[in-house]
Amino acid sequence: MTTVPARPGSADAGVDSTVIGENLSLPMFRRLSGVLAGHPYLKVVVDREQATWHLLDTAVHPFHVNYIAVSILGMDLDELDARLDAFNASVYTDPERRFLLGILSLHTDAENGDRPFLVLETTEADTMHGALLEEFYTFVRERLDGRLPLLLKPANHRQEQELTAVSDVRVPRILSHQLFGNRTRTPLNPGEAVGRLRYFRSPEEYREAAAGLGWSDIVAMDCVPDDVPRVAGFINAAPITPLSHTNVLASGWGIPNAIVRDLAGLVEPEELSGAWVRYRVREDDISLTRLSSPPQLEAPSWHQQRVLLEPPLLEDAPALALDRLRRTDRDRYGTKAANLGELHHVLDSRSADLTGFYGQPRPPRQNLYGHLAARLGAPAKDAETLHRAAAAFVAGTVTAPDGVALPFSLQHRFLTSSAPIQQAIGKLKMALELEATDLVDPLCLHLQNLIRNTPMPEEVTRQIVQAFPAHLNPGSRLVVRSSSNAEDLPGFSAAGVYDSITAVSGTDELLAAVRQVWASLLTPRSVHLRRQSGISVDDTYMGVIIQRYTPAALGGVLVTCNPTQREDFRNVYLNCAPDSPEKVVEGAVLPLQYLYNTVEGGGRTVGLGSATEDLPADSRDRLADLALTGRLLQSHFSGADGGPLDIEWLMTDEGGFRLVQIRPYAL
């Protein structure tokens, strides 16, 4: 066996077992491999000039390019860092490249007696054309144990397209969603928790116990419901996505969440239900470990956390078109409405700097302006040119929704117009102050019923009806959305907590929908969640957004991060399904799932969800533009070094994108 010494100063110096030029057997693979996402893997470098390959010891050589530069070309790391982008281009995008880089991973075929097979893939940003992919596959195939099946997995949509001209007999292949779509265990939100495992075999079992769940419980069941109280962790047996309501809650609350398809087999034989356990969710491992004795737990920090609200402004304010609002209007109209108003300003004025994310240092790079210029097709990568190109790209890709925002003052006027409502609010506040928890839920339900059935003052009715007169005719359809001051806050996202109504027609239905949205501010769940974060009933108000319903060919949610790999600054995660984004948000369907690289470019399909086939190539290319737009908007709405965004969107029948909500995504 030929070996290459470890880099000087490496913790593993002297123990490198990297192999050069030898055929690969399964025992050798296992000895060299590391573990990624639960599967053994090793790195491969094919040297076309020398007609040989290098099998890298993953413990010593975490990066292909470092190995090539130092161990093959004799460069030092300072020299590599000084021209890293050019070097990357020479190995990932040059059609005449000397080196072919990839990963071999080991899997088992459950339908054939857990027979092992290998999968070969490149990095996600690699632009190998079809002939290079075939050459790469053939080179590796000829050096493997013939008893080991080898499949090529396209790393991005471009490679999928390139392979359509290559026979799948010569190059057998597997797509990502085929390989990982039925993974037994899938991380959704990484983290660790110690708590009592509460395993429910049915929704009925859960509902019977829900009132008694607390911060030290870990809820495990087929599908954790959206109205789950704040607990220590979630475990789902059924498929959900990283953008499901419960995982958005898990992310906002900072608790572990995963899909464990073999949940019953994991819990029941060990009798873990009701036991104290340590629950860990990592990219490459999901585990439940019984503790030998009950731990001494302190209440989590959020139990004493107090979320600070800006004081709501309740003096009379008019119903305003969304395009007249800015972010500073959130204390009168709520966060959602104010963010949509800000979006109108960004698109119309084109004065916002949308390049801040790419201006941040990514060592050894000073910035990513060169990558952004390539994504935008900009002729230069100076800041001013990119500023203009980014603004034009975003304005050409998405639109902001038309609509009207109702201020907090209308809700305040309605609530104070009714003595029974005021009395009910007083009783609820007293019950909360006295911690009379058995009274809170019935008082909330009574108050909601009063709000839904109390007539509005004539002046309130007039302002609502006049705000949207052209769309109240029979046959017109409106969407009525919540816009509270107690959501989309650091430490309190409120995803899925408040109501939005998507099928409203005529004046009577509009007024009823507005009261329904107001009433959702006082559901037992929303009151308890805010109480846990120190948000009082007195400080919480609800604005309302009224919009004309727009038919959609496609709709969904994107977050400007990779939710399951927090260190990944390249990728944007996107979910979608036919029709409106509500189907994705509400979990009515399991959506198509994509990752789009907004640095080097390229996208890949993570899962088909409930669909039977992937979207056409032109639709996926359009989604790549949407993903890049989301990344650019992040610079304005979160700041250059701020957190990711959660964006709901729809694609109209004409093929354009409309953004219907922008808010922070908690990591």
XYZ file of C-alpha atoms in Angstrom:
667
model
C 0.000 0.000 0.000
C 1.321 3.421 -0.956
C 0.825 6.156 1.595
C 1.223 9.902 1.689
C 2.481 11.474 4.935
C 0.188 13.763 6.857
C 0.754 17.493 6.611
C 3.387 18.753 9.026
C 1.829 19.853 12.264
C -1.302 17.769 11.739
C -2.699 16.038 14.801
C -2.693 12.904 12.649
C 0.879 13.272 11.360
C 2.499 9.890 10.811
C -0.738 7.884 10.725
C -2.081 8.829 7.283
C -3.195 5.720 5.389
C -4.162 7.481 2.152
C -3.984 5.026 -0.762
C -2.604 5.819 -4.229
C -3.142 3.690 -7.311
C -4.502 0.520 -5.697
C -7.816 -1.184 -6.291
C -10.409 -0.709 -3.574
C -11.883 -3.549 -1.553
C -14.681 -3.251 0.984
C -12.350 -3.802 4.001
C -10.016 -1.084 2.697
C -13.002 1.250 2.216
C -14.150 0.734 5.790
C -10.645 1.371 7.132
C -10.258 4.681 5.285
C -13.784 6.011 5.603
C -15.389 8.535 7.871
C -19.114 8.959 8.468
C -21.337 11.566 6.831
C -25.115 11.694 7.417
C -24.936 8.209 8.891
C -23.114 6.622 5.923
C -19.433 5.618 5.624
C -17.645 7.655 2.948
C -14.207 8.505 1.601
C -12.826 11.139 -0.739
C -11.533 10.306 -4.214
C -9.114 12.240 -6.446
C -8.534 10.956 -9.990
C -5.363 12.304 -11.627
C -6.061 12.119 -15.367
C -2.507 13.163 -16.247
C -0.964 10.322 -14.232
C -3.809 7.852 -14.911
C -4.084 7.052 -11.207
C -6.301 7.798 -8.248
C -5.909 8.798 -4.615
C -8.195 7.485 -1.864
C -7.997 9.988 0.966
C -7.938 9.113 4.624
C -10.853 11.298 5.764
C -9.411 11.754 9.262
C -6.341 13.471 7.802
C -7.559 15.146 4.613
C -10.916 16.892 5.080
C -10.585 18.915 1.820
C -9.887 17.655 -1.676
C -8.228 20.886 -2.832
C -5.836 21.049 0.115
C -4.670 17.520 -0.604
C -4.164 18.193 -4.322
C -2.317 21.459 -3.720
C -0.035 20.244 -0.930
C 0.445 16.526 -1.508
C 0.353 16.341 -5.329
C 1.382 19.774 -6.620
C 3.782 20.687 -3.799
C 2.176 24.043 -2.975
C 1.989 25.460 0.533
C -1.319 26.479 2.075
C -0.568 30.202 1.975
C -0.061 29.980 -1.784
C -3.297 28.017 -2.128
C -5.240 30.546 -0.058
C -3.914 33.431 -2.131
C -5.488 32.034 -5.303
C -8.159 29.748 -3.918
C -10.976 30.792 -6.267
C -8.835 30.295 -9.370
C -7.632 26.943 -8.035
C -11.210 25.838 -7.304
C -12.196 26.795 -10.841
C -9.375 24.621 -12.202
C -10.685 21.519 -10.419
C -14.454 22.098 -10.365
C -15.385 23.996 -13.535
C -12.559 23.722 -16.120
C -13.787 21.319 -18.839
C -10.145 20.298 -19.496
C -9.297 19.802 -15.823
C -6.516 17.483 -14.718
C -8.234 16.232 -11.564
C -11.659 14.681 -11.034
C -12.894 15.009 -7.445
C -15.629 13.076 -5.718
C -16.934 11.076 -2.805
C -17.664 7.359 -2.498
C -20.315 6.462 0.067
C -21.467 3.048 1.238
C -25.152 2.122 1.446
C -27.234 -1.009 1.812
C -30.132 -2.239 -0.307
C -32.877 -3.305 2.138
C -34.908 -4.920 -0.661
C -32.005 -7.262 -1.461
C -31.001 -8.512 1.955
C -29.111 -5.372 2.957
C -26.657 -5.925 0.116
C -23.948 -3.220 0.183
C -23.460 -0.869 -2.767
C -21.373 2.226 -3.420
C -22.466 5.641 -4.671
C -20.105 8.015 -6.474
C -20.805 11.742 -6.601
C -18.971 15.020 -7.114
C -19.272 18.137 -4.992
C -22.485 20.153 -5.469
C -20.733 22.968 -7.372
C -18.966 20.702 -9.864
C -19.819 21.391 -13.522
C -18.607 18.125 -15.109
C -20.183 17.575 -18.493
C -21.602 14.199 -19.497
C -18.394 12.805 -21.009
C -16.358 13.697 -17.902
C -18.966 12.133 -15.625
C -18.825 8.943 -17.674
C -15.018 8.961 -17.604
C -15.012 9.492 -13.839
C -17.499 6.668 -13.270
C -15.643 4.260 -15.574
C -12.254 4.986 -13.981
C -13.600 4.265 -10.501
C -15.675 1.249 -11.600
C -12.610 -0.460 -13.065
C -10.760 -0.195 -9.749
C -13.475 -1.516 -7.464
C -14.213 -5.032 -6.316
C -16.498 -6.287 -9.088
C -18.949 -7.671 -6.542
C -19.718 -4.161 -5.289
C -22.407 -2.370 -7.345
C -21.531 1.249 -8.115
C -24.084 3.968 -8.925
C -23.403 7.554 -9.968
C -25.451 10.216 -8.157
C -25.733 13.539 -10.025
C -24.709 16.280 -7.613
C -26.887 18.994 -9.128
C -29.578 19.632 -11.713
C -27.017 20.485 -14.398
C -25.387 17.072 -14.051
C -28.793 15.400 -14.248
C -29.367 17.172 -17.557
C -25.902 16.245 -18.847
C -26.496 12.576 -18.057
C -29.650 12.388 -20.154
C -27.345 11.879 -23.173
C -25.417 9.055 -21.448
C -26.730 5.495 -21.369
C -27.733 4.363 -17.895
C -26.354 0.945 -18.847
C -22.871 2.403 -19.191
C -23.372 4.694 -16.193
C -25.964 3.330 -13.732
C -27.262 6.159 -11.585
C -29.422 7.073 -8.648
C -30.968 10.442 -7.781
C -30.653 12.040 -4.371
C -34.335 11.717 -3.487
C -34.218 8.025 -4.487
C -31.222 7.425 -2.259
C -32.312 9.397 0.785
C -36.095 9.680 0.383
C -36.709 6.729 2.680
C -33.938 7.271 5.209
C -34.759 5.641 8.504
C -33.514 8.621 10.500
C -33.347 12.197 9.271
C -32.147 15.198 11.307
C -34.388 18.259 11.092
C -33.144 20.585 13.822
C -29.807 19.706 15.432
C -29.479 19.873 19.186
C -29.409 17.946 22.436
C -31.928 17.619 25.250
C -32.287 15.727 28.502
C -35.869 15.012 29.462
C -38.650 12.514 30.015
C -39.659 10.724 26.813
C -43.413 10.954 26.223
C -44.280 8.424 23.509
C -47.819 8.555 22.080
C -49.148 5.799 19.840
C -52.083 7.820 18.560
C -53.344 11.416 18.359
C -55.992 10.487 20.949
C -53.295 9.467 23.454
C -51.529 12.753 22.835
C -54.662 14.872 23.296
C -55.434 13.188 26.613
C -51.965 14.075 27.925
C -51.319 17.398 26.151
C -52.447 19.623 29.030
C -49.873 18.020 31.325
C -46.856 18.360 29.018
C -44.073 20.616 30.279
C -40.674 22.024 29.470
C -38.807 18.843 30.500
C -40.752 16.495 28.174
C -39.626 15.092 24.823
C -42.667 14.384 22.621
C -42.401 11.334 20.345
C -45.243 10.279 18.045
C -46.171 9.674 14.438
C -46.514 13.403 13.674
C -46.116 16.060 16.373
C -49.121 18.433 16.006
C -48.713 22.128 15.221
C -50.329 23.179 18.513
C -47.770 21.362 20.682
C -46.798 23.316 23.818
C -43.211 24.336 24.436
C -41.249 21.224 25.399
C -37.660 19.946 25.312
C -37.683 18.062 21.993
C -39.701 16.508 19.166
C -39.446 13.105 17.478
C -41.626 12.324 14.443
C -42.083 8.893 12.881
C -43.830 10.212 9.744
C -42.041 12.344 7.119
C -42.100 16.112 7.576
C -39.736 18.769 6.244
C -37.367 21.284 7.840
C -39.915 24.003 6.990
C -42.920 22.381 8.647
C -44.610 24.419 11.374
C -43.321 22.171 14.131
C -39.755 22.351 12.885
C -39.943 26.128 12.586
C -41.030 26.054 16.229
C -38.176 23.666 17.087
C -35.705 25.994 15.397
C -37.128 29.063 17.133
C -37.140 27.306 20.485
C -33.674 25.795 19.982
C -34.768 22.192 20.623
C -33.809 18.981 18.771
C -36.178 17.529 16.177
C -35.814 14.546 13.863
C -37.660 11.960 11.801
C -37.208 8.467 13.255
C -39.172 6.040 11.073
C -38.327 3.106 13.342
C -39.613 4.992 16.411
C -41.701 2.130 17.796
C -38.815 -0.296 17.376
C -36.502 2.127 19.124
C -38.774 2.971 22.057
C -40.807 -0.129 22.844
C -38.151 -2.877 23.185
C -36.137 -0.688 25.567
C -39.280 0.527 27.349
C -38.144 4.122 26.932
C -41.625 5.642 27.139
C -41.756 7.576 30.395
C -38.007 7.145 30.966
C -35.458 9.915 31.377
C -33.298 10.045 28.262
C -30.594 12.004 26.510
C -31.782 12.905 23.006
C -29.203 13.973 20.438
C -29.772 15.120 16.866
C -26.699 15.630 14.740
C -26.074 15.615 11.019
C -24.561 12.129 11.219
C -26.275 10.677 14.278
C -29.661 10.577 16.029
C -29.769 8.802 19.379
C -31.906 8.175 22.459
C -29.985 7.031 25.528
C -31.661 5.986 28.791
C -30.268 7.713 31.864
C -29.475 5.573 34.894
C -31.204 7.982 37.266
C -33.446 11.058 37.026
C -31.273 14.109 36.343
C -31.216 17.289 38.377
C -32.668 19.703 35.853
C -32.847 23.453 36.092
C -35.592 25.310 34.300
C -34.345 26.376 30.841
C -33.362 29.965 30.230
C -36.497 30.619 28.176
C -38.589 29.801 31.242
C -37.357 33.052 32.733
C -36.878 34.772 29.372
C -38.738 38.016 28.805
C -39.310 39.113 25.235
C -39.387 42.875 24.936
C -42.099 44.387 22.763
C -42.068 47.859 21.316
C -45.063 49.713 22.798
C -47.971 49.427 20.331
C -49.269 52.735 19.028
C -53.054 52.775 19.420
C -54.036 56.274 18.383
C -56.270 56.450 15.324
C -54.474 55.492 12.123
C -55.917 54.913 8.661
C -56.097 51.664 6.759
C -53.186 51.965 4.332
C -52.123 50.293 1.103
C -49.157 48.012 1.766
C -46.924 49.999 -0.563
C -47.264 53.013 1.750
C -45.792 51.183 4.754
C -42.184 50.828 5.872
C -40.562 48.631 8.498
C -40.898 51.408 11.070
C -44.704 51.049 10.877
C -44.662 47.700 12.677
C -45.780 49.342 15.944
C -49.040 50.418 14.240
C -49.725 47.695 11.645
C -47.752 44.648 12.794
C -44.561 43.035 11.567
C -45.919 41.176 8.533
C -47.597 44.233 7.045
C -44.579 46.449 7.737
C -42.182 43.968 6.098
C -44.351 43.740 2.977
C -44.410 47.528 2.826
C -40.626 47.532 3.087
C -40.463 44.997 0.260
C -42.471 47.360 -1.955
C -39.952 50.103 -1.169
C -36.962 47.858 -1.966
C -38.419 46.814 -5.326
C -39.690 50.243 -6.342
C -36.797 52.452 -5.266
C -33.921 50.038 -5.997
C -31.887 52.085 -3.533
C -31.288 49.347 -0.942
C -27.888 47.664 -0.825
C -28.624 43.969 -1.360
C -24.999 42.793 -1.550
C -24.052 42.850 2.132
C -24.108 39.058 2.592
C -21.528 38.685 -0.180
C -19.356 41.443 1.244
C -18.659 39.514 4.442
C -15.234 37.829 4.809
C -15.277 34.069 4.203
C -11.655 33.161 5.043
C -9.406 32.865 3.182
C -11.573 35.019 0.861
C -11.982 38.686 1.704
C -15.493 38.592 0.251
C -17.724 36.743 -2.218
C -18.196 39.591 -4.695
C -16.638 37.570 -7.509
C -19.117 34.761 -6.963
C -22.022 37.216 -6.853
C -20.874 38.809 -10.114
C -20.905 35.359 -11.718
C -24.405 34.607 -10.391
C -25.739 37.952 -11.655
C -23.827 37.956 -14.929
C -22.391 41.327 -13.922
C -19.483 42.631 -16.037
C -17.490 43.704 -12.988
C -17.316 42.847 -9.322
C -16.863 46.292 -7.793
C -19.375 47.167 -5.085
C -21.286 49.838 -7.027
C -21.767 47.676 -10.121
C -22.960 44.777 -7.998
C -25.272 47.077 -6.039
C -27.088 48.082 -9.238
C -27.072 44.584 -10.718
C -28.479 43.023 -7.542
C -31.293 45.572 -7.298
C -32.227 45.035 -10.944
C -32.116 41.244 -10.586
C -34.404 41.201 -7.539
C -36.875 43.667 -9.069
C -36.959 41.554 -12.221
C -37.541 38.300 -10.354
C -40.204 39.016 -7.716
C -43.085 41.364 -6.988
C -44.650 42.446 -3.719
C -48.356 41.787 -3.116
C -50.948 44.507 -3.328
C -53.246 44.855 -0.364
C -54.374 46.937 2.578
C -53.204 46.895 6.195
C -55.609 47.545 9.078
C -53.961 49.222 12.096
C -53.981 48.130 15.733
C -56.219 51.087 16.479
C -59.204 49.438 14.739
C -58.892 46.334 16.892
C -58.443 48.506 19.982
C -61.562 50.515 19.146
C -63.548 47.313 18.609
C -62.402 45.724 21.887
C -63.105 48.825 23.950
C -66.573 49.244 22.381
C -67.911 46.128 24.132
C -68.371 45.952 27.905
C -68.649 42.099 27.875
C -65.337 41.844 25.997
C -63.644 44.216 28.431
C -64.950 42.245 31.403
C -63.730 38.980 29.862
C -60.270 40.464 29.234
C -60.126 41.608 32.850
C -60.993 38.111 34.097
C -58.337 36.551 31.851
C -55.669 38.956 33.086
C -56.604 38.192 36.692
C -56.430 34.420 36.070
C -52.992 34.800 34.503
C -51.746 36.978 37.351
C -52.994 34.478 39.944
C -51.653 31.556 37.838
C -55.116 29.978 37.917
C -54.220 27.745 34.972
C -57.471 25.764 35.135
C -59.396 28.971 34.383
C -57.223 30.345 31.574
C -58.336 28.029 28.761
C -62.105 28.417 29.259
C -61.715 32.187 29.646
C -59.735 32.335 26.375
C -62.372 30.312 24.537
C -65.169 32.486 25.929
C -63.326 35.654 24.914
C -62.721 34.337 21.396
C -66.411 33.538 21.044
C -67.332 37.077 22.132
C -64.931 38.628 19.619
C -66.220 36.496 16.750
C -69.875 37.323 17.490
C -69.868 40.924 18.716
C -70.991 43.460 16.058
C -68.395 46.031 15.072
C -68.934 49.746 15.696
C -70.190 51.453 12.566
C -67.014 53.518 12.141
C -64.810 50.393 12.346
C -66.980 48.628 9.781
C -66.859 51.615 7.461
C -63.060 51.833 7.502
C -62.671 48.120 6.759
C -65.200 48.084 3.926
C -63.855 51.255 2.337
C -60.329 49.882 2.415
C -61.113 47.329 -0.313
C -64.355 48.407 -2.027
C -63.513 47.155 -5.521
C -63.066 43.581 -4.397
C -66.182 43.038 -2.283
C -68.472 42.151 -5.169
C -69.936 38.641 -5.310
C -67.447 36.255 -6.866
C -64.371 38.195 -5.776
C -62.063 36.333 -3.399
C -59.935 37.882 -0.685
C -57.228 36.621 1.656
C -57.180 37.944 5.240
C -53.890 37.528 7.120
C -52.712 38.191 10.659
C -50.089 40.862 11.387
C -49.401 41.036 15.119
C -46.756 42.861 17.104
C -46.165 39.583 19.002
C -44.593 37.512 16.230
C -41.407 37.378 14.171
C -39.446 38.547 17.195
C -36.052 37.409 18.513
C -36.965 34.518 20.787
C -40.619 34.406 19.700
C -41.498 33.485 16.107
C -45.192 32.512 16.617
C -45.110 30.468 13.398
C -48.554 28.958 12.848
C -49.970 30.470 16.026
C -52.328 33.100 14.546
C -55.054 32.650 11.930
C -55.147 33.606 8.272
C -58.226 32.990 6.135
C -57.708 32.312 2.440
C -61.258 32.118 1.014
C -63.237 35.278 1.784
C -65.996 36.708 -0.424
C -68.288 39.682 0.191
C -68.644 42.179 3.021
C -70.109 39.867 5.657
C -67.378 37.252 5.193
C -64.696 39.947 5.256
C -65.905 41.358 8.591
C -66.188 37.842 10.022
C -62.669 37.015 8.839
C -61.226 40.150 10.446
C -62.890 39.238 13.769
C -61.545 35.678 13.408
C -57.996 36.976 12.963
C -58.423 39.300 15.956
C -59.768 36.398 18.013
C -56.750 34.221 17.166
C -54.669 36.530 19.339
C -56.471 35.007 22.337
C -56.419 31.257 21.680
C -55.358 29.306 24.787
C -52.176 28.237 23.004
C -51.137 31.730 21.909
C -51.813 33.156 25.377
C -49.772 30.415 27.070
C -46.862 30.752 24.629
C -46.690 34.511 25.102
C -47.055 34.150 28.868
C -44.027 31.822 28.917
C -42.001 34.536 27.179
C -43.215 37.345 29.409
C -45.511 38.980 26.840
C -48.622 40.324 28.539
C -52.152 40.492 27.165
C -52.078 44.295 27.536
C -49.102 44.655 25.185
C -50.350 42.426 22.367
C -52.317 43.701 19.380
C -53.308 42.424 15.987
C -53.173 44.195 12.668
C -54.791 42.643 9.602
C -53.700 42.370 5.963
C -56.413 42.173 3.300
C -55.329 41.044 -0.161
C -56.941 40.005 -3.394
C -56.602 36.262 -3.887
C -54.126 35.403 -6.649
C -54.266 31.933 -8.261
C -50.898 30.197 -8.131
C -49.335 27.504 -10.261
C -46.817 26.792 -7.525
C -46.304 28.014 -3.984
C -44.080 27.398 -1.020
C -41.548 28.565 1.516
C -37.830 29.208 1.331
C -35.348 29.939 4.093
C -32.042 31.585 3.303
C -29.994 28.886 5.012
C -29.626 25.132 5.162
C -31.698 24.297 8.270
C -29.989 20.970 8.966
C -26.387 22.242 8.498
C -26.019 25.512 10.317
C -22.425 26.092 9.225
C -23.410 25.943 5.532
C -23.395 29.541 4.232
C -23.848 28.570 0.594
C -27.249 26.955 0.343
C -30.836 28.158 0.443
C -33.541 25.604 1.261
C -36.795 25.743 -0.695
C -40.080 23.808 -0.430
C -42.957 23.979 -2.884
C -46.182 22.340 -4.008
C -48.835 23.047 -6.644
C -51.158 25.955 -5.855
C -50.754 28.145 -2.771
C -47.983 28.196 -0.145
C -50.588 27.408 2.528
C -50.480 23.745 1.482
C -46.801 23.676 2.424
C -47.113 25.806 5.559
C -50.099 23.858 6.911
C -48.594 20.461 6.076
C -51.516 19.515 3.802
C -49.012 17.959 1.385
C -45.429 16.806 1.667
C -43.678 19.287 -0.652
C -40.906 19.038 -3.175
C -37.646 20.041 -1.501
C -34.587 21.706 -3.014
C -31.220 23.137 -2.019
C -29.790 25.953 -4.161
C -26.163 27.045 -3.883
C -26.139 30.858 -3.935
C -22.333 31.120 -3.997
C -20.967 28.832 -6.728
C -24.387 28.189 -8.269
C -26.324 25.009 -8.954
C -29.261 23.307 -7.294
C -30.292 19.811 -6.310
C -33.514 18.020 -5.485
C -33.609 16.769 -1.907
C -37.019 15.083 -1.984
C -40.140 14.755 -4.116
C -42.539 14.690 -1.159
C -46.028 13.748 -2.291
C -45.204 14.369 -5.968
C -44.594 11.516 -8.399
C -41.993 13.369 -10.459
C -39.693 16.369 -10.259
C -40.489 19.789 -11.687
C -39.372 20.491 -15.260
C -35.851 21.826 -15.706
C -37.039 25.328 -16.636
C -39.130 25.566 -13.445
C -36.150 24.477 -11.339
C -34.023 27.126 -13.038
C -36.635 29.747 -12.119
C -36.526 28.550 -8.515
C -32.757 29.094 -8.562
C -33.442 32.775 -9.373
C -35.917 32.915 -6.482
C -33.356 31.382 -4.108
C -30.736 33.969 -5.089
C -33.320 36.734 -4.639
C -34.026 35.517 -1.117
C -30.323 35.596 -0.312
C -30.013 39.165 -1.623
C -33.053 40.343 0.348
C -31.468 38.884 3.483
C -28.832 41.620 3.307
C -31.490 44.310 3.637
C -33.960 42.730 6.042
C -31.426 41.104 8.384
C -28.290 43.154 7.777
C -25.050 42.000 6.174
C -24.201 39.669 9.046
C -27.774 39.054 10.207
C -29.755 35.855 10.372
C -31.641 34.055 7.610
C -35.106 34.920 6.312
C -38.264 32.812 6.087
C -40.118 33.767 2.884
C -43.522 32.562 1.685
C -43.970 32.877 -2.070
C -46.121 31.864 -4.977
C -45.595 31.523 -8.706
C -48.468 33.033 -10.662
C -49.988 31.422 -13.724
C -47.951 33.904 -15.790
C -44.713 32.507 -14.329
C -43.729 35.419 -12.091
C -42.948 35.177 -8.380
C -44.868 37.057 -5.710
C -43.621 37.194 -2.127
C -46.453 37.099 0.408
C -44.495 37.089 3.669
C -40.978 37.898 4.884
C -39.849 37.262 8.444
C -36.733 36.194 10.375
C -35.948 32.487 10.509
C -34.576 31.512 13.895
C -31.506 29.276 13.960
